[in-house]
PDB file of C-alpha atoms and ligand atoms in Angstrom:
ATOM      1  CA  UNK A 452      33.685 -63.483 -22.228  1.00  0.00           C
ATOM      2  CA  UNK A 453      35.116 -61.974 -19.090  1.00  0.00           C
ATOM      3  CA  UNK A 454      36.960 -65.060 -17.898  1.00  0.00           C
ATOM      4  CA  UNK A 455      38.877 -67.382 -20.179  1.00  0.00           C
ATOM      5  CA  UNK A 456      37.642 -70.831 -19.212  1.00  0.00           C
ATOM      6  CA  UNK A 457      40.064 -73.716 -19.462  1.00  0.00           C
ATOM      7  CA  UNK A 458      38.781 -76.734 -21.364  1.00  0.00           C
ATOM      8  CA  UNK A 459      40.403 -80.157 -21.366  1.00  0.00           C
ATOM      9  CA  UNK A 460      39.807 -82.116 -24.569  1.00  0.00           C
ATOM     10  CA  UNK A 461      40.174 -85.859 -23.992  1.00  0.00           C
ATOM     11  CA  UNK A 462      40.412 -87.531 -27.390  1.00  0.00           C
ATOM     12  CA  UNK A 463      42.839 -90.059 -28.872  1.00  0.00           C
ATOM     13  CA  UNK A 464      42.168 -89.338 -32.543  1.00  0.00           C
ATOM     14  CA  UNK A 465      44.544 -86.566 -33.447  1.00  0.00           C
ATOM     15  CA  UNK A 466      42.457 -85.091 -36.290  1.00  0.00           C
ATOM     16  CA  UNK A 467      39.339 -84.811 -34.111  1.00  0.00           C
ATOM     17  CA  UNK A 468      41.288 -83.510 -31.140  1.00  0.00           C
ATOM     18  CA  UNK A 469      42.916 -80.824 -33.300  1.00  0.00           C
ATOM     19  CA  UNK A 470      39.564 -79.902 -34.821  1.00  0.00           C
ATOM     20  CA  UNK A 471      37.879 -79.484 -31.416  1.00  0.00           C
ATOM     21  CA  UNK A 472      40.864 -77.554 -30.020  1.00  0.00           C
ATOM     22  CA  UNK A 473      40.828 -75.173 -32.986  1.00  0.00           C
ATOM     23  CA  UNK A 474      37.102 -74.528 -32.683  1.00  0.00           C
ATOM     24  CA  UNK A 475      37.384 -73.847 -28.957  1.00  0.00           C
ATOM     25  CA  UNK A 476      40.482 -71.683 -29.316  1.00  0.00           C
ATOM     26  CA  UNK A 477      38.728 -69.577 -31.917  1.00  0.00           C
ATOM     27  CA  UNK A 478      35.777 -69.200 -29.577  1.00  0.00           C
ATOM     28  CA  UNK A 479      38.091 -67.777 -26.903  1.00  0.00           C
ATOM     29  CA  UNK A 480      38.631 -70.747 -24.613  1.00  0.00           C
ATOM     30  CA  UNK A 481      41.982 -71.898 -23.305  1.00  0.00           C
ATOM     31  CA  UNK A 482      42.470 -75.502 -24.467  1.00  0.00           C
ATOM     32  CA  UNK A 483      44.490 -78.431 -23.127  1.00  0.00           C
ATOM     33  CA  UNK A 484      44.608 -81.878 -24.704  1.00  0.00           C
ATOM     34  CA  UNK A 485      44.882 -85.387 -23.290  1.00  0.00           C
ATOM     35  CA  UNK A 486      45.174 -88.500 -25.457  1.00  0.00           C
ATOM     36  CA  UNK A 487      44.548 -91.237 -22.892  1.00  0.00           C
ATOM     37  CA  UNK A 488      42.400 -91.715 -19.830  1.00  0.00           C
ATOM     38  CA  UNK A 489      45.285 -91.757 -17.386  1.00  0.00           C
ATOM     39  CA  UNK A 490      46.714 -88.597 -18.936  1.00  0.00           C
ATOM     40  CA  UNK A 491      43.271 -86.995 -18.602  1.00  0.00           C
ATOM     41  CA  UNK A 492      42.916 -87.882 -14.918  1.00  0.00           C
ATOM     42  CA  UNK A 493      46.337 -86.542 -14.035  1.00  0.00           C
ATOM     43  CA  UNK A 494      45.722 -83.324 -16.011  1.00  0.00           C
ATOM     44  CA  UNK A 495      42.403 -82.816 -14.249  1.00  0.00           C
ATOM     45  CA  UNK A 496      44.066 -82.779 -10.856  1.00  0.00           C
ATOM     46  CA  UNK A 497      47.125 -80.804 -11.914  1.00  0.00           C
ATOM     47  CA  UNK A 498      45.491 -78.218 -14.207  1.00  0.00           C
ATOM     48  CA  UNK A 499      41.959 -77.868 -12.832  1.00  0.00           C
ATOM     49  CA  UNK A 500      40.033 -77.343 -16.083  1.00  0.00           C
ATOM     50  CA  UNK A 501      36.624 -75.631 -16.023  1.00  0.00           C
ATOM     51  CA  UNK A 502      35.069 -78.169 -18.392  1.00  0.00           C
ATOM     52  CA  UNK A 503      35.968 -81.492 -19.993  1.00  0.00           C
ATOM     53  CA  UNK A 504      35.152 -82.661 -23.505  1.00  0.00           C
ATOM     54  CA  UNK A 505      35.307 -86.434 -23.228  1.00  0.00           C
ATOM     55  CA  UNK A 506      35.579 -89.117 -25.920  1.00  0.00           C
ATOM     56  CA  UNK A 507      34.377 -92.546 -24.779  1.00  0.00           C
ATOM     57  CA  UNK A 508      36.651 -94.778 -26.854  1.00  0.00           C
ATOM     58  CA  UNK A 509      40.132 -94.217 -25.445  1.00  0.00           C
ATOM     59  CA  UNK A 510      43.161 -96.509 -25.813  1.00  0.00           C
ATOM     60  CA  UNK A 511      43.655 -97.293 -22.107  1.00  0.00           C
ATOM     61  CA  UNK A 512      40.214 -97.043 -20.536  1.00  0.00           C
ATOM     62  CA  UNK A 513      36.559 -96.449 -21.233  1.00  0.00           C
ATOM     63  CA  UNK A 514      35.484 -92.829 -21.088  1.00  0.00           C
ATOM     64  CA  UNK A 515      32.555 -93.864 -18.899  1.00  0.00           C
ATOM     65  CA  UNK A 516      35.017 -95.058 -16.230  1.00  0.00           C
ATOM     66  CA  UNK A 517      36.743 -91.684 -16.340  1.00  0.00           C
ATOM     67  CA  UNK A 518      33.385 -89.993 -15.944  1.00  0.00           C
ATOM     68  CA  UNK A 519      32.591 -92.257 -12.986  1.00  0.00           C
ATOM     69  CA  UNK A 520      35.909 -91.344 -11.343  1.00  0.00           C
ATOM     70  CA  UNK A 521      35.421 -87.615 -11.891  1.00  0.00           C
ATOM     71  CA  UNK A 522      31.893 -87.743 -10.481  1.00  0.00           C
ATOM     72  CA  UNK A 523      33.082 -89.491  -7.320  1.00  0.00           C
ATOM     73  CA  UNK A 524      34.616 -86.193  -6.181  1.00  0.00           C
ATOM     74  CA  UNK A 525      33.622 -83.371  -8.512  1.00  0.00           C
ATOM     75  CA  UNK A 526      30.732 -81.607 -10.237  1.00  0.00           C
ATOM     76  CA  UNK A 527      33.072 -80.352 -12.979  1.00  0.00           C
ATOM     77  CA  UNK A 528      31.038 -80.072 -16.216  1.00  0.00           C
ATOM     78  CA  UNK A 529      31.646 -82.916 -18.692  1.00  0.00           C
ATOM     79  CA  UNK A 530      30.420 -82.940 -22.287  1.00  0.00           C
ATOM     80  CA  UNK A 531      30.715 -86.371 -23.879  1.00  0.00           C
ATOM     81  CA  UNK A 532      31.545 -86.462 -27.587  1.00  0.00           C
ATOM     82  CA  UNK A 533      31.364 -89.971 -28.947  1.00  0.00           C
ATOM     83  CA  UNK A 534      30.978 -92.063 -32.079  1.00  0.00           C
ATOM     84  CA  UNK A 535      28.744 -94.398 -30.077  1.00  0.00           C
ATOM     85  CA  UNK A 536      25.217 -93.487 -30.980  1.00  0.00           C
ATOM     86  CA  UNK A 537      23.440 -96.233 -29.016  1.00  0.00           C
ATOM     87  CA  UNK A 538      20.738 -94.888 -26.803  1.00  0.00           C
ATOM     88  CA  UNK A 539      22.102 -97.102 -24.013  1.00  0.00           C
ATOM     89  CA  UNK A 540      25.548 -95.430 -24.016  1.00  0.00           C
ATOM     90  CA  UNK A 541      23.934 -92.045 -24.021  1.00  0.00           C
ATOM     91  CA  UNK A 542      21.654 -92.878 -21.121  1.00  0.00           C
ATOM     92  CA  UNK A 543      24.534 -94.414 -19.130  1.00  0.00           C
ATOM     93  CA  UNK A 544      26.698 -91.326 -19.651  1.00  0.00           C
ATOM     94  CA  UNK A 545      23.915 -89.004 -18.554  1.00  0.00           C
ATOM     95  CA  UNK A 546      23.082 -91.204 -15.569  1.00  0.00           C
ATOM     96  CA  UNK A 547      26.726 -91.116 -14.524  1.00  0.00           C
ATOM     97  CA  UNK A 548      26.492 -87.334 -14.510  1.00  0.00           C
ATOM     98  CA  UNK A 549      27.611 -86.154 -17.948  1.00  0.00           C
ATOM     99  CA  UNK A 550      26.217 -82.675 -18.577  1.00  0.00           C
ATOM    100  CA  UNK A 551      25.618 -83.333 -22.259  1.00  0.00           C
ATOM    101  CA  UNK A 552      26.194 -85.896 -25.006  1.00  0.00           C
ATOM    102  CA  UNK A 553      27.090 -85.210 -28.641  1.00  0.00           C
ATOM    103  CA  UNK A 554      27.324 -87.885 -31.321  1.00  0.00           C
ATOM    104  CA  UNK A 555      30.114 -87.722 -33.916  1.00  0.00           C
ATOM    105  CA  UNK A 556      30.080 -86.230 -36.464  1.00  0.00           C
ATOM    106  CA  UNK A 557      28.907 -83.003 -34.866  1.00  0.00           C
ATOM    107  CA  UNK A 558      28.555 -79.433 -36.123  1.00  0.00           C
ATOM    108  CA  UNK A 559      30.922 -76.701 -34.935  1.00  0.00           C
ATOM    109  CA  UNK A 560      28.131 -74.430 -33.773  1.00  0.00           C
ATOM    110  CA  UNK A 561      26.444 -77.256 -31.957  1.00  0.00           C
ATOM    111  CA  UNK A 562      29.596 -78.134 -30.008  1.00  0.00           C
ATOM    112  CA  UNK A 563      30.175 -74.519 -28.978  1.00  0.00           C
ATOM    113  CA  UNK A 564      26.522 -74.064 -27.988  1.00  0.00           C
ATOM    114  CA  UNK A 565      26.537 -77.201 -25.814  1.00  0.00           C
ATOM    115  CA  UNK A 566      29.747 -76.159 -24.070  1.00  0.00           C
ATOM    116  CA  UNK A 567      28.419 -72.667 -23.372  1.00  0.00           C
ATOM    117  CA  UNK A 568      25.262 -74.146 -21.897  1.00  0.00           C
ATOM    118  CA  UNK A 569      27.175 -76.590 -19.693  1.00  0.00           C
ATOM    119  CA  UNK A 570      29.372 -73.796 -18.310  1.00  0.00           C
ATOM    120  CA  UNK A 571      26.434 -71.445 -17.747  1.00  0.00           C
ATOM    121  CA  UNK A 572      24.594 -74.244 -15.985  1.00  0.00           C
ATOM    122  CA  UNK A 573      27.446 -74.786 -13.493  1.00  0.00           C
ATOM    123  CA  UNK A 574      27.544 -71.094 -12.783  1.00  0.00           C
ATOM    124  CA  UNK A 575      23.881 -70.805 -11.990  1.00  0.00           C
ATOM    125  CA  UNK A 576      23.610 -74.048 -10.049  1.00  0.00           C
ATOM    126  CA  UNK A 577      26.839 -73.562  -8.149  1.00  0.00           C
ATOM    127  CA  UNK A 578      26.214 -74.833  -4.603  1.00  0.00           C
ATOM    128  CA  UNK A 579      26.596 -71.385  -3.165  1.00  0.00           C
ATOM    129  CA  UNK A 580      26.030 -68.042  -4.791  1.00  0.00           C
ATOM    130  CA  UNK A 581      29.471 -66.578  -4.396  1.00  0.00           C
ATOM    131  CA  UNK A 582      29.630 -65.531  -8.030  1.00  0.00           C
ATOM    132  CA  UNK A 583      26.058 -64.358  -8.164  1.00  0.00           C
ATOM    133  CA  UNK A 584      26.937 -61.782  -5.519  1.00  0.00           C
ATOM    134  CA  UNK A 585      26.862 -58.153  -6.661  1.00  0.00           C
ATOM    135  CA  UNK A 586      29.217 -55.227  -6.213  1.00  0.00           C
ATOM    136  CA  UNK A 587      32.954 -55.136  -5.638  1.00  0.00           C
ATOM    137  CA  UNK A 588      35.415 -55.906  -2.878  1.00  0.00           C
ATOM    138  CA  UNK A 589      38.696 -53.999  -2.654  1.00  0.00           C
ATOM    139  CA  UNK A 590      41.801 -54.582  -0.567  1.00  0.00           C
ATOM    140  CA  UNK A 591      45.062 -52.791  -1.389  1.00  0.00           C
ATOM    141  CA  UNK A 592      45.501 -52.841  -5.152  1.00  0.00           C
ATOM    142  CA  UNK A 593      43.188 -55.773  -5.625  1.00  0.00           C
ATOM    143  CA  UNK A 594      39.511 -55.544  -6.555  1.00  0.00           C
ATOM    144  CA  UNK A 595      37.049 -58.382  -6.968  1.00  0.00           C
ATOM    145  CA  UNK A 596      34.331 -57.322  -9.379  1.00  0.00           C
ATOM    146  CA  UNK A 597      31.404 -59.638  -8.681  1.00  0.00           C
ATOM    147  CA  UNK A 598      29.307 -58.195 -11.504  1.00  0.00           C
ATOM    148  CA  UNK A 599      31.877 -58.793 -14.229  1.00  0.00           C
ATOM    149  CA  UNK A 600      33.372 -61.943 -12.660  1.00  0.00           C
ATOM    150  CA  UNK A 601      36.829 -60.400 -12.747  1.00  0.00           C
ATOM    151  CA  UNK A 602      39.697 -59.849 -10.368  1.00  0.00           C
ATOM    152  CA  UNK A 603      41.538 -56.618 -11.067  1.00  0.00           C
ATOM    153  CA  UNK A 604      45.030 -55.801  -9.975  1.00  0.00           C
ATOM    154  CA  UNK A 605      45.860 -52.089 -10.209  1.00  0.00           C
ATOM    155  CA  UNK A 606      42.849 -51.842 -12.551  1.00  0.00           C
ATOM    156  CA  UNK A 607      44.107 -54.601 -14.870  1.00  0.00           C
ATOM    157  CA  UNK A 608      42.228 -57.872 -15.342  1.00  0.00           C
ATOM    158  CA  UNK A 609      44.283 -60.601 -13.596  1.00  0.00           C
ATOM    159  CA  UNK A 610      42.774 -63.144 -16.034  1.00  0.00           C
ATOM    160  CA  UNK A 611      41.757 -65.809 -13.562  1.00  0.00           C
ATOM    161  CA  UNK A 612      40.109 -68.981 -14.832  1.00  0.00           C
ATOM    162  CA  UNK A 613      36.563 -69.691 -13.697  1.00  0.00           C
ATOM    163  CA  UNK A 614      37.701 -72.019 -10.878  1.00  0.00           C
ATOM    164  CA  UNK A 615      40.308 -69.519  -9.716  1.00  0.00           C
ATOM    165  CA  UNK A 616      37.771 -66.710  -9.735  1.00  0.00           C
ATOM    166  CA  UNK A 617      35.297 -68.741  -7.691  1.00  0.00           C
ATOM    167  CA  UNK A 618      37.907 -69.399  -4.998  1.00  0.00           C
ATOM    168  CA  UNK A 619      38.892 -65.740  -4.743  1.00  0.00           C
ATOM    169  CA  UNK A 620      35.228 -64.683  -4.847  1.00  0.00           C
ATOM    170  CA  UNK A 621      34.368 -67.006  -1.963  1.00  0.00           C
ATOM    171  CA  UNK A 622      37.328 -65.909   0.177  1.00  0.00           C
ATOM    172  CA  UNK A 623      36.548 -62.260  -0.615  1.00  0.00           C
ATOM    173  CA  UNK A 624      32.973 -62.706   0.522  1.00  0.00           C
ATOM    174  CA  UNK A 625      34.304 -63.848   3.922  1.00  0.00           C
ATOM    175  CA  UNK A 626      37.384 -61.572   4.006  1.00  0.00           C
ATOM    176  CA  UNK A 627      39.264 -61.627   7.299  1.00  0.00           C
ATOM    177  CA  UNK A 628      37.882 -65.046   8.210  1.00  0.00           C
ATOM    178  CA  UNK A 629      39.720 -68.328   7.819  1.00  0.00           C
ATOM    179  CA  UNK A 630      37.853 -70.741   5.562  1.00  0.00           C
ATOM    180  CA  UNK A 631      38.874 -74.369   5.999  1.00  0.00           C
ATOM    181  CA  UNK A 632      40.039 -76.444   3.016  1.00  0.00           C
ATOM    182  CA  UNK A 633      37.059 -78.707   3.467  1.00  0.00           C
ATOM    183  CA  UNK A 634      34.586 -75.818   3.545  1.00  0.00           C
ATOM    184  CA  UNK A 635      36.012 -74.265   0.380  1.00  0.00           C
ATOM    185  CA  UNK A 636      36.035 -77.574  -1.498  1.00  0.00           C
ATOM    186  CA  UNK A 637      32.449 -78.383  -0.525  1.00  0.00           C
ATOM    187  CA  UNK A 638      31.219 -74.876  -1.348  1.00  0.00           C
ATOM    188  CA  UNK A 639      32.859 -74.799  -4.752  1.00  0.00           C
ATOM    189  CA  UNK A 640      32.808 -78.386  -5.945  1.00  0.00           C
ATOM    190  CA  UNK A 641      29.697 -79.576  -4.183  1.00  0.00           C
ATOM    191  CA  UNK A 642      28.870 -81.848  -1.246  1.00  0.00           C
ATOM    192  CA  UNK A 643      30.061 -84.906  -3.157  1.00  0.00           C
ATOM    193  CA  UNK A 644      33.578 -83.513  -3.447  1.00  0.00           C
ATOM    194  CA  UNK A 645      36.111 -85.544  -1.484  1.00  0.00           C
ATOM    195  CA  UNK A 646      38.642 -84.268   0.981  1.00  0.00           C
ATOM    196  CA  UNK A 647      41.408 -84.005  -1.608  1.00  0.00           C
ATOM    197  CA  UNK A 648      43.109 -80.648  -1.214  1.00  0.00           C
ATOM    198  CA  UNK A 649      45.298 -80.991  -4.261  1.00  0.00           C
ATOM    199  CA  UNK A 650      42.960 -79.254  -6.714  1.00  0.00           C
ATOM    200  CA  UNK A 651      42.576 -76.396  -4.294  1.00  0.00           C
ATOM    201  CA  UNK A 652      46.341 -76.126  -3.718  1.00  0.00           C
ATOM    202  CA  UNK A 653      47.090 -76.085  -7.444  1.00  0.00           C
ATOM    203  CA  UNK A 654      44.435 -73.435  -8.047  1.00  0.00           C
ATOM    204  CA  UNK A 655      45.748 -71.366  -5.156  1.00  0.00           C
ATOM    205  CA  UNK A 656      49.315 -71.519  -6.513  1.00  0.00           C
ATOM    206  CA  UNK A 657      48.023 -70.313  -9.896  1.00  0.00           C
ATOM    207  CA  UNK A 658      46.005 -67.518  -8.292  1.00  0.00           C
ATOM    208  CA  UNK A 659      48.997 -66.331  -6.258  1.00  0.00           C
ATOM    209  CA  UNK A 660      51.194 -66.282  -9.345  1.00  0.00           C
ATOM    210  CA  UNK A 661      48.646 -64.006 -10.957  1.00  0.00           C
ATOM    211  CA  UNK A 662      47.852 -61.630  -8.087  1.00  0.00           C
ATOM    212  CA  UNK A 663      50.695 -61.613  -5.560  1.00  0.00           C
ATOM    213  CA  UNK A 664      53.970 -59.695  -6.093  1.00  0.00           C
ATOM    214  CA  UNK A 665      55.760 -62.440  -4.192  1.00  0.00           C
ATOM    215  CA  UNK A 666      53.667 -65.630  -3.974  1.00  0.00           C
ATOM    216  CA  UNK A 667      55.863 -66.862  -1.081  1.00  0.00           C
ATOM    217  CA  UNK A 668      54.931 -63.787   0.983  1.00  0.00           C
ATOM    218  CA  UNK A 669      51.344 -63.104   0.034  1.00  0.00           C
ATOM    219  CA  UNK A 670      49.642 -59.769   0.683  1.00  0.00           C
ATOM    220  CA  UNK A 671      46.132 -60.864  -0.216  1.00  0.00           C
ATOM    221  CA  UNK A 672      45.624 -64.575   0.246  1.00  0.00           C
ATOM    222  CA  UNK A 673      47.073 -66.066   3.416  1.00  0.00           C
ATOM    223  CA  UNK A 674      47.560 -69.716   4.276  1.00  0.00           C
ATOM    224  CA  UNK A 675      46.653 -70.850   7.775  1.00  0.00           C
ATOM    225  CA  UNK A 676      48.859 -73.923   7.788  1.00  0.00           C
ATOM    226  CA  UNK A 677      46.884 -77.151   8.128  1.00  0.00           C
ATOM    227  CA  UNK A 678      43.604 -75.235   8.360  1.00  0.00           C
ATOM    228  CA  UNK A 679      42.721 -73.222   5.279  1.00  0.00           C
ATOM    229  CA  UNK A 680      42.948 -69.825   3.609  1.00  0.00           C
ATOM    230  CA  UNK A 681      42.050 -66.264   4.496  1.00  0.00           C
ATOM    231  CA  UNK A 682      41.590 -63.162   2.352  1.00  0.00           C
ATOM    232  CA  UNK A 683      43.077 -59.918   3.672  1.00  0.00           C
ATOM    233  CA  UNK A 684      40.548 -57.475   5.088  1.00  0.00           C
ATOM    234  CA  UNK A 685      39.760 -54.376   3.021  1.00  0.00           C
ATOM    235  CA  UNK A 686      40.914 -50.854   3.872  1.00  0.00           C
TER     236      UNK A 686
HETATM  237 CA1   CA B1938      38.384 -92.476 -29.679  1.00  0.00          CA
END
């Protein structure tokens, strides 16, 4: 795996949550955990996971309502893991836009396989082909490697998450040009994505921490206040 994807596990039963987290950690994913629906929603906007594993029976709200909320602004992959085995629940979840549905108890290999598929699917159906682009883009000490899906800083992998990489990849493709917040959000999260800039801002802050010497005075990714972002032009 060239990029460590961040997965948010939304599950109130501690033993199951720990089990899923351990499996995913061992597979090489970065894992975050939420125990309630409200915790999940706030972590989604503050931490920008690349995929969500969602339990339906949560203490404060129904997982299907969380799914509905996520789908109102995002195409973020969601794999539902639930004890509910009714066909009706399954169909509802898939109709609401879940990428997959696993019934508890599930096998370790099965969970990992479904998650891999859901992530691969987002990559290949991403609304634009910014990460399918080939070759590299270099500016200063920074290189975007479109083949390996990596951003290198002085030859070292900057270890961006999938969302972070996609933002940098898109800006790199249009280096020197200002891309508006709205354009970036629609390109990366799909036409249904709302005008909420928060996810983008949080991702950008994380990216700058990883690639800029001084995030307050960036050399690579510039903010055009109130408009959008621009990638520095290559040498
Ligand atoms: Ca539960």
